[in-house]
Amino acid sequence: MTDAQQPADPERPAYPEYHPGSARPELNRPVRERYPQIRSTSGYGDPRVRHTGPGPGAGTDQEPERSSKLTARLALAMTVVVGQLWGLTVVVDEWMEGNTGTAWWGAGFLCLSFLVVLGLWVLDPKDR
């Protein structure tokens, strides 16, 4: 008979709070003895569990064409943003060195790249 099945002994104190790796062997009982209400099938085989998730088809891509189009557009927009950051660095460096002509050309590049992103946004109003 295990400790969990033995009747209460007045000379034996109740188990104190469990601490993993305790030096006292009575505290290091297997999980099934410490927590008899937890079964090995708790969760997926538990009859009390009626609904296991959001439903059929949840989390799958319903429109793969739209998803690929949005992913391509996002990649292009991120490339443009990185280019704008690089361009802004070049423009500020040129402006600080006194090369205002080059700085104005760089500012024009930044405006053009912004218009490209704006054009991508206007391209398909359905995706907003």
mmCIF file of C-alpha atoms in Angstrom:
data_model
loop_
_atom_site.group_PDB
_atom_site.id
_atom_site.type_symbol
_atom_site.label_atom_id
_atom_site.label_comp_id
_atom_site.label_asym_id
_atom_site.label_seq_id
_atom_site.Cartn_x
_atom_site.Cartn_y
_atom_site.Cartn_z
ATOM 1 C CA MET A 1 0.000 0.000 0.000
ATOM 2 C CA THR A 2 1.390 3.422 -0.891
ATOM 3 C CA ASP A 3 1.505 6.444 1.385
ATOM 4 C CA ALA A 4 -1.448 8.039 -0.404
ATOM 5 C CA GLN A 5 -3.637 4.944 0.208
ATOM 6 C CA GLN A 6 -2.786 4.416 3.887
ATOM 7 C CA PRO A 7 -5.323 5.576 6.445
ATOM 8 C CA ALA A 8 -4.523 8.685 8.444
ATOM 9 C CA ASP A 9 -2.146 7.908 11.278
ATOM 10 C CA PRO A 10 -2.417 10.206 14.315
ATOM 11 C CA GLU A 11 1.334 9.823 14.996
ATOM 12 C CA ARG A 12 2.236 10.721 11.418
ATOM 13 C CA PRO A 13 1.904 14.416 10.477
ATOM 14 C CA ALA A 14 0.243 15.542 7.241
ATOM 15 C CA TYR A 15 2.505 16.208 4.281
ATOM 16 C CA PRO A 16 4.003 19.694 4.289
ATOM 17 C CA GLU A 17 4.109 21.845 1.169
ATOM 18 C CA TYR A 18 5.952 20.107 -1.663
ATOM 19 C CA HIS A 19 9.324 21.451 -2.801
ATOM 20 C CA PRO A 20 10.949 19.796 -5.853
ATOM 21 C CA GLY A 21 14.041 17.817 -4.993
ATOM 22 C CA SER A 22 13.324 17.712 -1.303
ATOM 23 C CA ALA A 23 15.618 15.705 0.948
ATOM 24 C CA ARG A 24 12.560 14.121 2.558
ATOM 25 C CA PRO A 25 11.518 11.050 0.507
ATOM 26 C CA GLU A 26 7.819 11.336 1.385
ATOM 27 C CA LEU A 27 7.735 14.679 -0.439
ATOM 28 C CA ASN A 28 9.236 13.241 -3.628
ATOM 29 C CA ARG A 29 6.269 11.053 -4.522
ATOM 30 C CA PRO A 30 5.355 10.488 -8.181
ATOM 31 C CA VAL A 31 2.999 13.006 -9.747
ATOM 32 C CA ARG A 32 0.136 10.480 -9.962
ATOM 33 C CA GLU A 33 0.269 10.044 -6.180
ATOM 34 C CA ARG A 34 0.558 13.748 -5.378
ATOM 35 C CA TYR A 35 -2.193 14.765 -7.781
ATOM 36 C CA PRO A 36 -4.580 11.832 -8.343
ATOM 37 C CA GLN A 37 -7.087 14.041 -10.192
ATOM 38 C CA ILE A 38 -4.603 14.561 -13.060
ATOM 39 C CA ARG A 39 -4.720 11.664 -15.477
ATOM 40 C CA SER A 40 -2.235 10.922 -18.236
ATOM 41 C CA THR A 41 -4.920 11.750 -20.796
ATOM 42 C CA SER A 42 -5.988 15.039 -19.237
ATOM 43 C CA GLY A 43 -6.770 17.459 -22.035
ATOM 44 C CA TYR A 44 -7.161 15.487 -25.236
ATOM 45 C CA GLY A 45 -8.845 12.412 -23.731
ATOM 46 C CA ASP A 46 -10.719 14.055 -20.889
ATOM 47 C CA PRO A 47 -14.488 13.606 -21.355
ATOM 48 C CA ARG A 48 -15.078 16.963 -19.657
ATOM 49 C CA VAL A 49 -13.386 18.723 -22.580
ATOM 50 C CA ARG A 50 -16.052 19.352 -25.219
ATOM 51 C CA HIS A 51 -14.543 22.061 -27.432
ATOM 52 C CA THR A 52 -10.842 21.729 -28.170
ATOM 53 C CA GLY A 53 -10.319 24.750 -30.374
ATOM 54 C CA PRO A 54 -11.767 27.521 -32.494
ATOM 55 C CA GLY A 55 -13.213 25.202 -35.152
ATOM 56 C CA PRO A 56 -12.466 23.670 -38.518
ATOM 57 C CA GLY A 57 -10.372 25.750 -40.878
ATOM 58 C CA ALA A 58 -9.136 28.136 -38.205
ATOM 59 C CA GLY A 59 -5.631 29.405 -38.798
ATOM 60 C CA THR A 60 -5.459 28.310 -42.419
ATOM 61 C CA ASP A 61 -5.085 30.757 -45.247
ATOM 62 C CA GLN A 62 -8.491 31.280 -46.852
ATOM 63 C CA GLU A 63 -7.245 33.415 -49.782
ATOM 64 C CA PRO A 64 -3.669 32.412 -50.717
ATOM 65 C CA GLU A 65 -3.588 34.704 -53.799
ATOM 66 C CA ARG A 66 -4.449 37.741 -51.706
ATOM 67 C CA SER A 67 -1.936 36.725 -49.065
ATOM 68 C CA SER A 68 0.888 36.384 -51.584
ATOM 69 C CA LYS A 69 -0.030 39.723 -53.160
ATOM 70 C CA LEU A 70 0.021 41.464 -49.778
ATOM 71 C CA THR A 71 3.307 39.797 -48.841
ATOM 72 C CA ALA A 72 4.944 40.958 -52.092
ATOM 73 C CA ARG A 73 3.605 44.472 -51.597
ATOM 74 C CA LEU A 74 4.867 44.513 -48.013
ATOM 75 C CA ALA A 75 8.337 43.332 -49.090
ATOM 76 C CA LEU A 76 8.492 46.060 -51.732
ATOM 77 C CA ALA A 77 7.340 48.715 -49.265
ATOM 78 C CA MET A 78 9.941 47.611 -46.699
ATOM 79 C CA THR A 79 12.630 47.804 -49.369
ATOM 80 C CA VAL A 80 11.523 51.349 -50.189
ATOM 81 C CA VAL A 81 11.569 52.329 -46.513
ATOM 82 C CA VAL A 82 15.136 51.009 -46.130
ATOM 83 C CA GLY A 83 16.081 52.982 -49.249
ATOM 84 C CA GLN A 84 14.493 56.096 -47.765
ATOM 85 C CA LEU A 85 16.492 55.722 -44.569
ATOM 86 C CA TRP A 86 19.702 55.297 -46.539
ATOM 87 C CA GLY A 87 18.778 58.269 -48.754
ATOM 88 C CA LEU A 88 18.019 60.419 -45.729
ATOM 89 C CA THR A 89 21.465 59.628 -44.319
ATOM 90 C CA VAL A 90 23.144 60.589 -47.592
ATOM 91 C CA VAL A 91 21.089 63.800 -47.919
ATOM 92 C CA VAL A 92 21.879 64.933 -44.382
ATOM 93 C CA ASP A 93 25.600 64.195 -44.872
ATOM 94 C CA GLU A 94 25.682 66.173 -48.135
ATOM 95 C CA TRP A 95 23.737 69.077 -46.622
ATOM 96 C CA MET A 96 26.129 69.251 -43.645
ATOM 97 C CA GLU A 97 29.134 69.290 -45.992
ATOM 98 C CA GLY A 98 27.602 72.209 -47.884
ATOM 99 C CA ASN A 99 26.729 70.305 -51.083
ATOM 100 C CA THR A 100 23.200 71.684 -51.336
ATOM 101 C CA GLY A 101 22.763 70.681 -54.987
ATOM 102 C CA THR A 102 23.353 67.003 -54.189
ATOM 103 C CA ALA A 103 21.146 67.312 -51.104
ATOM 104 C CA TRP A 104 18.244 68.610 -53.240
ATOM 105 C CA TRP A 105 18.633 65.693 -55.663
ATOM 106 C CA GLY A 106 18.531 63.343 -52.676
ATOM 107 C CA ALA A 107 15.412 65.044 -51.350
ATOM 108 C CA GLY A 108 13.813 64.474 -54.750
ATOM 109 C CA PHE A 109 14.720 60.770 -54.498
ATOM 110 C CA LEU A 110 13.052 60.590 -51.093
ATOM 111 C CA CYS A 111 9.880 62.223 -52.451
ATOM 112 C CA LEU A 112 9.840 59.831 -55.403
ATOM 113 C CA SER A 113 10.188 56.771 -53.173
ATOM 114 C CA PHE A 114 7.349 58.078 -50.991
ATOM 115 C CA LEU A 115 5.177 58.389 -54.097
ATOM 116 C CA VAL A 116 5.989 54.768 -54.995
ATOM 117 C CA VAL A 117 4.721 53.588 -51.599
ATOM 118 C CA LEU A 118 1.660 55.812 -51.938
ATOM 119 C CA GLY A 119 1.005 54.300 -55.367
ATOM 120 C CA LEU A 120 1.179 50.808 -53.884
ATOM 121 C CA TRP A 121 -1.364 51.849 -51.280
ATOM 122 C CA VAL A 122 -3.767 53.304 -53.879
ATOM 123 C CA LEU A 123 -3.329 50.310 -56.196
ATOM 124 C CA ASP A 124 -5.954 48.083 -54.560
ATOM 125 C CA PRO A 125 -8.490 49.772 -52.275
ATOM 126 C CA LYS A 126 -10.053 46.369 -51.431
ATOM 127 C CA ASP A 127 -7.110 45.485 -49.177
ATOM 128 C CA ARG A 128 -7.521 48.410 -46.810
#
